[in-house]
JSON list of C-alpha atoms in Angstrom, two decimals:
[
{"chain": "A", "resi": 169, "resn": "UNK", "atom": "CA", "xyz": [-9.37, -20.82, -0.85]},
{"chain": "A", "resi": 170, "resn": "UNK", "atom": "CA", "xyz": [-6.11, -21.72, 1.40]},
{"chain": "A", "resi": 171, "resn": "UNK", "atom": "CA", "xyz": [-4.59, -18.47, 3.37]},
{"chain": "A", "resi": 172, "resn": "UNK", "atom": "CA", "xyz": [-1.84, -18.19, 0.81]},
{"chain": "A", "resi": 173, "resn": "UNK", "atom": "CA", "xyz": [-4.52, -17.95, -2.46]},
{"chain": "A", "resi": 174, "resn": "UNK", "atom": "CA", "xyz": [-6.34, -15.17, -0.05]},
{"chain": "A", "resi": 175, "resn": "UNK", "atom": "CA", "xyz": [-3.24, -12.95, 0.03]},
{"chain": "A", "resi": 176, "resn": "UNK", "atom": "CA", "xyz": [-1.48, -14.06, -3.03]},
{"chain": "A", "resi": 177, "resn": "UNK", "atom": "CA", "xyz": [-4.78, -12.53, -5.07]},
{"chain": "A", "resi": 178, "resn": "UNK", "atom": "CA", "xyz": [-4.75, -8.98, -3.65]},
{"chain": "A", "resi": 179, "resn": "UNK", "atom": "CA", "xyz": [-0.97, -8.66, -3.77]},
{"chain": "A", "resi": 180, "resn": "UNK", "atom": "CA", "xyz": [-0.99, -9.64, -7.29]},
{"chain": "A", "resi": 181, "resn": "UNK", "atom": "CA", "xyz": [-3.30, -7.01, -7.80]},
{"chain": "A", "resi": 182, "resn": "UNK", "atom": "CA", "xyz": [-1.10, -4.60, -6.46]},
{"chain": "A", "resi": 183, "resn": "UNK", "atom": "CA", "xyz": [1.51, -5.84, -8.72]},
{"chain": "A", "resi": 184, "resn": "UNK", "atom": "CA", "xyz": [-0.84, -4.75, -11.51]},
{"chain": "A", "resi": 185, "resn": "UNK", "atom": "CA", "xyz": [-1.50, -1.66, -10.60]},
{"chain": "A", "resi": 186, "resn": "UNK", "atom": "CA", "xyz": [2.35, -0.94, -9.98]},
{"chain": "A", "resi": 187, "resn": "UNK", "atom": "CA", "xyz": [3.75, -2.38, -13.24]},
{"chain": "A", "resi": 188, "resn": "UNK", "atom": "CA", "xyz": [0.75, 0.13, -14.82]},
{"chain": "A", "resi": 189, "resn": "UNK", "atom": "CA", "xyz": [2.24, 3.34, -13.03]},
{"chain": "A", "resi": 190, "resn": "UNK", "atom": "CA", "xyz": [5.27, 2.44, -14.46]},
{"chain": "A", "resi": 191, "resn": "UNK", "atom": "CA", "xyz": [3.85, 2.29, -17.58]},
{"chain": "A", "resi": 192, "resn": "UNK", "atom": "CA", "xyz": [2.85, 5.90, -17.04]},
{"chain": "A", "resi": 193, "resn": "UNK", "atom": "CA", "xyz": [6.58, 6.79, -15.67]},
{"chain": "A", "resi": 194, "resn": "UNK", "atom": "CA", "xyz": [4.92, 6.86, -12.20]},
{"chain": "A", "resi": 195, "resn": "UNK", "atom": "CA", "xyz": [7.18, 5.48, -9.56]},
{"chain": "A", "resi": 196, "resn": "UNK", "atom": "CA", "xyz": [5.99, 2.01, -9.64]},
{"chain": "A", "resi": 197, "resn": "UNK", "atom": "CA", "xyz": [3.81, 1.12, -6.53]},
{"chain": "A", "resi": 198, "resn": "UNK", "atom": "CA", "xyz": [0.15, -0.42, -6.52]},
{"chain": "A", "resi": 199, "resn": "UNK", "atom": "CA", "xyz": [-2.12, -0.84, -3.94]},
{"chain": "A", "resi": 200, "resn": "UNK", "atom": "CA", "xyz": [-5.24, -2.95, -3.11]},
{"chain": "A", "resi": 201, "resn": "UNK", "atom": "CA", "xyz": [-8.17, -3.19, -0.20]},
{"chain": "A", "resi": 202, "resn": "UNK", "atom": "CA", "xyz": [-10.05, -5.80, 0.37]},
{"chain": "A", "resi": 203, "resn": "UNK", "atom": "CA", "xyz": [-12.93, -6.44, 2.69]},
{"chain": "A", "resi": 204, "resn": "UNK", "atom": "CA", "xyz": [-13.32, -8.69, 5.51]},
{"chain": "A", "resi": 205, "resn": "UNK", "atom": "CA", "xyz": [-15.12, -11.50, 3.15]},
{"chain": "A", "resi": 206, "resn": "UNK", "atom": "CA", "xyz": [-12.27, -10.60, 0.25]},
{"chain": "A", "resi": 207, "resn": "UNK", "atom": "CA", "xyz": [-14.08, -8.78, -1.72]},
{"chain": "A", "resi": 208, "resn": "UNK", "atom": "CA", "xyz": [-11.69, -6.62, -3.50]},
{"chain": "A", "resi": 209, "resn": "UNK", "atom": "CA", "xyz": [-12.94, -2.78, -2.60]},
{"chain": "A", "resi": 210, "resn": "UNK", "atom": "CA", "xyz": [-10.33, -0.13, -4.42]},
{"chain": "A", "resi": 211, "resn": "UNK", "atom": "CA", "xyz": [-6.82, -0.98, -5.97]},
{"chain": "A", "resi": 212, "resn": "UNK", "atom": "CA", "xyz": [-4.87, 2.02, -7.25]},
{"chain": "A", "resi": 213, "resn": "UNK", "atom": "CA", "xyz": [-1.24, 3.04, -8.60]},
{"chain": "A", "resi": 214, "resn": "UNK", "atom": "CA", "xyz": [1.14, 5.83, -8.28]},
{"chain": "A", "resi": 215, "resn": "UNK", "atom": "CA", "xyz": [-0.46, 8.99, -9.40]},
{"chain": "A", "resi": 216, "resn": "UNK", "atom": "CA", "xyz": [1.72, 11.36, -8.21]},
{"chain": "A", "resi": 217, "resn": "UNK", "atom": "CA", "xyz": [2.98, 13.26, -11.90]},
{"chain": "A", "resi": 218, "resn": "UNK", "atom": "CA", "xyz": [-0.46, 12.47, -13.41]},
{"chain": "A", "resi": 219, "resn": "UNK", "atom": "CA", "xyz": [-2.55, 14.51, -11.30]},
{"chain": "A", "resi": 220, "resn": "UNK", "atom": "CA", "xyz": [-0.17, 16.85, -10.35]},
{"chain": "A", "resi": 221, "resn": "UNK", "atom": "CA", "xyz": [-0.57, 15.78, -6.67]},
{"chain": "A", "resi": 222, "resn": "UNK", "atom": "CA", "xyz": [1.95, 14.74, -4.07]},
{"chain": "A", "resi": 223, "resn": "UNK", "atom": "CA", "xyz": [-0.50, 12.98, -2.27]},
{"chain": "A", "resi": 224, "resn": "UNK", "atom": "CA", "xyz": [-1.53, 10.64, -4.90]},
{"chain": "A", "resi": 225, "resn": "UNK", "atom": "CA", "xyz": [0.19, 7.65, -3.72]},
{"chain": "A", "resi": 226, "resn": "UNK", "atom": "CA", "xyz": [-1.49, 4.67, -4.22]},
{"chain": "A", "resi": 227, "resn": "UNK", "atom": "CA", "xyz": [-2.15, 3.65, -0.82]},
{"chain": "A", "resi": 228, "resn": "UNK", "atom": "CA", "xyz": [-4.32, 6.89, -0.46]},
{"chain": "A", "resi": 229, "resn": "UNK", "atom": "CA", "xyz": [-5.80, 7.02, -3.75]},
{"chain": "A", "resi": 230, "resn": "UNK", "atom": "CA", "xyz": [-6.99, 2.88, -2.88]},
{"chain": "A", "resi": 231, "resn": "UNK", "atom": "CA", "xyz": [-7.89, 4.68, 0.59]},
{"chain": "A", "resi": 232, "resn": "UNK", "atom": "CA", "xyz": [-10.01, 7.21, -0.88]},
{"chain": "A", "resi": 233, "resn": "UNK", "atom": "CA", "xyz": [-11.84, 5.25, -3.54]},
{"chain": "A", "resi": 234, "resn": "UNK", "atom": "CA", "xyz": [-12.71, 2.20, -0.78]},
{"chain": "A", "resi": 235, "resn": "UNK", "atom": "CA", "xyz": [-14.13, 4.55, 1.76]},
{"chain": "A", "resi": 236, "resn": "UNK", "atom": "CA", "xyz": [-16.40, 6.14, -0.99]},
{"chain": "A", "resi": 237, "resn": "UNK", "atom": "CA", "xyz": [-17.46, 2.86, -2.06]},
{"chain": "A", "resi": 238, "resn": "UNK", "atom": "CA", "xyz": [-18.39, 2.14, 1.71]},
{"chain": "A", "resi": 239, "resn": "UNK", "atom": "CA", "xyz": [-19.38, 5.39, 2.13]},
{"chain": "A", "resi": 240, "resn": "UNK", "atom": "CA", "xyz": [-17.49, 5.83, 5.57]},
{"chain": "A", "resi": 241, "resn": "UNK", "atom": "CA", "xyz": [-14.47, 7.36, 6.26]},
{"chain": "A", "resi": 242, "resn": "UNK", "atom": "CA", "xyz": [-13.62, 3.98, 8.45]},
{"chain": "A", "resi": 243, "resn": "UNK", "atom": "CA", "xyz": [-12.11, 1.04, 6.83]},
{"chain": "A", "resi": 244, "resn": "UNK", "atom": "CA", "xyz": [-13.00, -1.05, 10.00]},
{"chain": "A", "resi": 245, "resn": "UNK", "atom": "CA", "xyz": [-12.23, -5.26, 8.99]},
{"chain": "A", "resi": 246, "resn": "UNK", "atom": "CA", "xyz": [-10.37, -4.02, 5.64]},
{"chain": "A", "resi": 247, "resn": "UNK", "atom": "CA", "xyz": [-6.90, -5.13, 4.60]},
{"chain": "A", "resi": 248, "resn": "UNK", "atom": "CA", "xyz": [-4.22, -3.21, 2.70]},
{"chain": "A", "resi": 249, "resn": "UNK", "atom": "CA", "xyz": [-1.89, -5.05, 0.27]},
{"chain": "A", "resi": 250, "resn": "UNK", "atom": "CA", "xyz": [0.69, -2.52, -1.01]},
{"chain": "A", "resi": 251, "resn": "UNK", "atom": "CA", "xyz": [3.91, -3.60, -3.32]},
{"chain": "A", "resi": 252, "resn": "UNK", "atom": "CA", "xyz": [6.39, -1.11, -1.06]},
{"chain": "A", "resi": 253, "resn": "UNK", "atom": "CA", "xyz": [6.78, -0.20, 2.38]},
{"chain": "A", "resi": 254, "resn": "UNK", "atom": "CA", "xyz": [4.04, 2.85, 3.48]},
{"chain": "A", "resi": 255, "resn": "UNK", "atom": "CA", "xyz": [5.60, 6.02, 3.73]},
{"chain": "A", "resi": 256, "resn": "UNK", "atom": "CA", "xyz": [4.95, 8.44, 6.52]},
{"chain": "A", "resi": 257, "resn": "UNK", "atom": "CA", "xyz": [2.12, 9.62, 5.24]},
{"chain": "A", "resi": 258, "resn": "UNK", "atom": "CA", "xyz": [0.59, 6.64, 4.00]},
{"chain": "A", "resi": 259, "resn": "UNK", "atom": "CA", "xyz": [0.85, 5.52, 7.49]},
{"chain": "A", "resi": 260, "resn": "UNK", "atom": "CA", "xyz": [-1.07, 8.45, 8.76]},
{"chain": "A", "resi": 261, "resn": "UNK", "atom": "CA", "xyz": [-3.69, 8.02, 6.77]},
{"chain": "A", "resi": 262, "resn": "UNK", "atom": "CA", "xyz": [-3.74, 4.00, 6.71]},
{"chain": "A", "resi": 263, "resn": "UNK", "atom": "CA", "xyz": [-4.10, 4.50, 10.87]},
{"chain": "A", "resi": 264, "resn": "UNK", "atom": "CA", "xyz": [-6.88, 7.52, 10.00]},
{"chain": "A", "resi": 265, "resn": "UNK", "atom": "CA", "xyz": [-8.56, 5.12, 8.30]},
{"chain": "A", "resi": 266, "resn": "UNK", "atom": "CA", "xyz": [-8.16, 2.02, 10.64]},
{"chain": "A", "resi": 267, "resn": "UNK", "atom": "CA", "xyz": [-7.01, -0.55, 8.71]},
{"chain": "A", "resi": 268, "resn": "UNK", "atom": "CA", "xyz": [-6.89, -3.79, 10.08]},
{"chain": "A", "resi": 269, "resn": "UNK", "atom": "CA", "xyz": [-4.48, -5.47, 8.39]},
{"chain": "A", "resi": 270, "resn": "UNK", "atom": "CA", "xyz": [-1.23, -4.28, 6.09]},
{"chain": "A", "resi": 271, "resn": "UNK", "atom": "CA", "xyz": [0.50, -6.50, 3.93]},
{"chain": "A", "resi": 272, "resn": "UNK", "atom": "CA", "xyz": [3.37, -4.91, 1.85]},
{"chain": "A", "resi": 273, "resn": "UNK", "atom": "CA", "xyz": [6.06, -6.09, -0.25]},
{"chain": "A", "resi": 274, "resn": "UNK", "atom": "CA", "xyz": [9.56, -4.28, -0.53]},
{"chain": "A", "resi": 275, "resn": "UNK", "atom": "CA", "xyz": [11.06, -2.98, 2.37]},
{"chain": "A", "resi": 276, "resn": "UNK", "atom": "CA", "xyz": [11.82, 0.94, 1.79]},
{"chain": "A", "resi": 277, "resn": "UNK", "atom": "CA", "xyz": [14.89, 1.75, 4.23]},
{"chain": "A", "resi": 278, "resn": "UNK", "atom": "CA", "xyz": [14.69, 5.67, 2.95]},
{"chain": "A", "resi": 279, "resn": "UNK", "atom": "CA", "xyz": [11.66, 6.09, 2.76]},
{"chain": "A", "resi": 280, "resn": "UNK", "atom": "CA", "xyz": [9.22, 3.86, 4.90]},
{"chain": "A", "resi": 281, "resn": "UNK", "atom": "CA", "xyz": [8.05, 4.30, 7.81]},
{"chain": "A", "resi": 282, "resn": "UNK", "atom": "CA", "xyz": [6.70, 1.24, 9.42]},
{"chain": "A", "resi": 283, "resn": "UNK", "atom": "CA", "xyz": [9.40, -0.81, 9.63]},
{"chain": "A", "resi": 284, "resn": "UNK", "atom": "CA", "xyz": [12.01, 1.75, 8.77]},
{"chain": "A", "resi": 285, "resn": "UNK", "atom": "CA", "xyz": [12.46, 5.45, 9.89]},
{"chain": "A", "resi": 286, "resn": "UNK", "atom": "CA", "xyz": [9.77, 6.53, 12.13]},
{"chain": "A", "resi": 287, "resn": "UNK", "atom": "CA", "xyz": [8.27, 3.07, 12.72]},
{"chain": "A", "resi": 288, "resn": "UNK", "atom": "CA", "xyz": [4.71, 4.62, 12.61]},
{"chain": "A", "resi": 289, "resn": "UNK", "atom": "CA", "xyz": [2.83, 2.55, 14.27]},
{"chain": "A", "resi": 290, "resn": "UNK", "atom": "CA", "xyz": [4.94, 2.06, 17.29]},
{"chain": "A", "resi": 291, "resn": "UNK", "atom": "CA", "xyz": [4.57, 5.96, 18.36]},
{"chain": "A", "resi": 292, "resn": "UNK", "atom": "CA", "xyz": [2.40, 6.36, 21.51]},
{"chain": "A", "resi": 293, "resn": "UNK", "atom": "CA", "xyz": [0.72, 8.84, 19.40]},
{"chain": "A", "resi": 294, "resn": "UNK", "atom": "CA", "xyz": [-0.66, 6.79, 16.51]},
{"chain": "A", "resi": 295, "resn": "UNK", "atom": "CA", "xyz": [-4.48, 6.42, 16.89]},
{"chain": "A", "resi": 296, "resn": "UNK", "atom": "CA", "xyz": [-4.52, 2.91, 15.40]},
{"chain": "A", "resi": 297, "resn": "UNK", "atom": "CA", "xyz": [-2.04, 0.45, 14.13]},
{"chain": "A", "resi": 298, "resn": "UNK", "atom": "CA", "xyz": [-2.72, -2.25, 11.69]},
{"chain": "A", "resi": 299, "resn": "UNK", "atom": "CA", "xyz": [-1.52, -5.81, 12.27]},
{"chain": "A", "resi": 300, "resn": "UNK", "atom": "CA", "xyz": [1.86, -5.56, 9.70]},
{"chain": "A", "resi": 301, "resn": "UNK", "atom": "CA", "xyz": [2.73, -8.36, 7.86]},
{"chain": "A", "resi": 302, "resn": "UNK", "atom": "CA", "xyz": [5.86, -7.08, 5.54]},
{"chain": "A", "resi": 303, "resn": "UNK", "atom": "CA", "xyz": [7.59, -9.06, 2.94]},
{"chain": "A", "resi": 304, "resn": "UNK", "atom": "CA", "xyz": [4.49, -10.48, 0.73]},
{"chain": "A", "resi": 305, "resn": "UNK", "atom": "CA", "xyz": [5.70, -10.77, -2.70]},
{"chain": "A", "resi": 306, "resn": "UNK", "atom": "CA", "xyz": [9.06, -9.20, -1.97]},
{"chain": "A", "resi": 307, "resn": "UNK", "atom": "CA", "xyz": [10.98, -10.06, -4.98]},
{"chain": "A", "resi": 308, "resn": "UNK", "atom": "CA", "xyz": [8.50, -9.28, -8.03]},
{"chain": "A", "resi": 309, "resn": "UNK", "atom": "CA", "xyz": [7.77, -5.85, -5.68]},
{"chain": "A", "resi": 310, "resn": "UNK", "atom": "CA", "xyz": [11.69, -4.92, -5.25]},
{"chain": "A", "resi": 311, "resn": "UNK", "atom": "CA", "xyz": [12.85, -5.86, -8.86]},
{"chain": "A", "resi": 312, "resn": "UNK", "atom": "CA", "xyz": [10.05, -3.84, -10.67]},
{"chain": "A", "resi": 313, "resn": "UNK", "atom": "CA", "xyz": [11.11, -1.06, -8.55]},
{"chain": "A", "resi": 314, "resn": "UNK", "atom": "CA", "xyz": [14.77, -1.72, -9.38]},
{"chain": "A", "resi": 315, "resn": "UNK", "atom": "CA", "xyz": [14.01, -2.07, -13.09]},
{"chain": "A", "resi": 316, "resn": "UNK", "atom": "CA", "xyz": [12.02, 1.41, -12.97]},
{"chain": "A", "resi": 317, "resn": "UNK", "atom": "CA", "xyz": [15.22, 3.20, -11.33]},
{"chain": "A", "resi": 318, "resn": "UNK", "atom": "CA", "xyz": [17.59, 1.47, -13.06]},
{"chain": "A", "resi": 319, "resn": "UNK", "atom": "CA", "xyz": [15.66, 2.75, -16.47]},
{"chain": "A", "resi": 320, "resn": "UNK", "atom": "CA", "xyz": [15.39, 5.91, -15.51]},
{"chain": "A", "resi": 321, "resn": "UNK", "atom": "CA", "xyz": [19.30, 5.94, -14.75]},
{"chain": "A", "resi": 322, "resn": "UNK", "atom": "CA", "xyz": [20.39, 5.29, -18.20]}
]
């Protein structure tokens, strides 16, 4: 499998799981982890209305269910592929949870903060910061989020 296939997979996941919270009228983001030898660990969506939680984005619900599955609060050699820019507190908990690698899609200038607002991971007081790699699947990632807002507009 070349490099591309290898990220392509997990991001299309993600994809999924986004155009499925928007299916529930969640804001549409999706999330996947994958292990060092690609094994696909936890993929989640936008929770947030559903459970009544404001924590239940899908970067920490995919968090969550990948360190029960490894039974360690350390996702040491995991990846993250998420279809929008982590927010502050994804961040936090993606460095809590020492992530090697994060791959996201659209860039959120409001709301992100890795490559936008706080920039994270550049603080002197973030524990751990992932190698970033923004701009996988950009397009599909940005238009399903402009087709959710723009639908919810009219």
């Amino acid at each position: 499998m070349s490099t591309d296939e290898k990220t392509n997979a997990p991001m299309s996941l993600a994809l999924s799981e986004a155009e499925a919270a928007a299916g529930r009228g969640e804001v549409p983001v999706g999330a996947a982890i994958v292990s060092a030898d690609g094994e696909i660990l936890a993929k989640a969506g936008n929770r947030i209305m559903e459970l009544k939680d404001p924590t239940a984005h899908a970067e920490v619900l995919a968090i969550r269910a990948a360190a029960e599955r490894l039974g360690s609060e350390r996702l040491i050699d995991c990846d993250l592929y998420v279809t929008l820019e982590p927010c502050a507190m994804c961040a936090g908990a993606i460095s809590f949870a020492r992530i090697r690698r994060l791959y996201y899609g659209a860039e959120d200038p409001k709301g992100g903060a890795v490559d936008h607002g706080p920039r994270f991971f550049r603080q002197p007081t973030c524990h751990h910061a992932p190698d970033v790699y923004g701009g996988l699947s950009e397009d599909p990632a940005s238009q399903l989020l402009k087709r959710f807002f723009a639908a919810r507009r009219s």
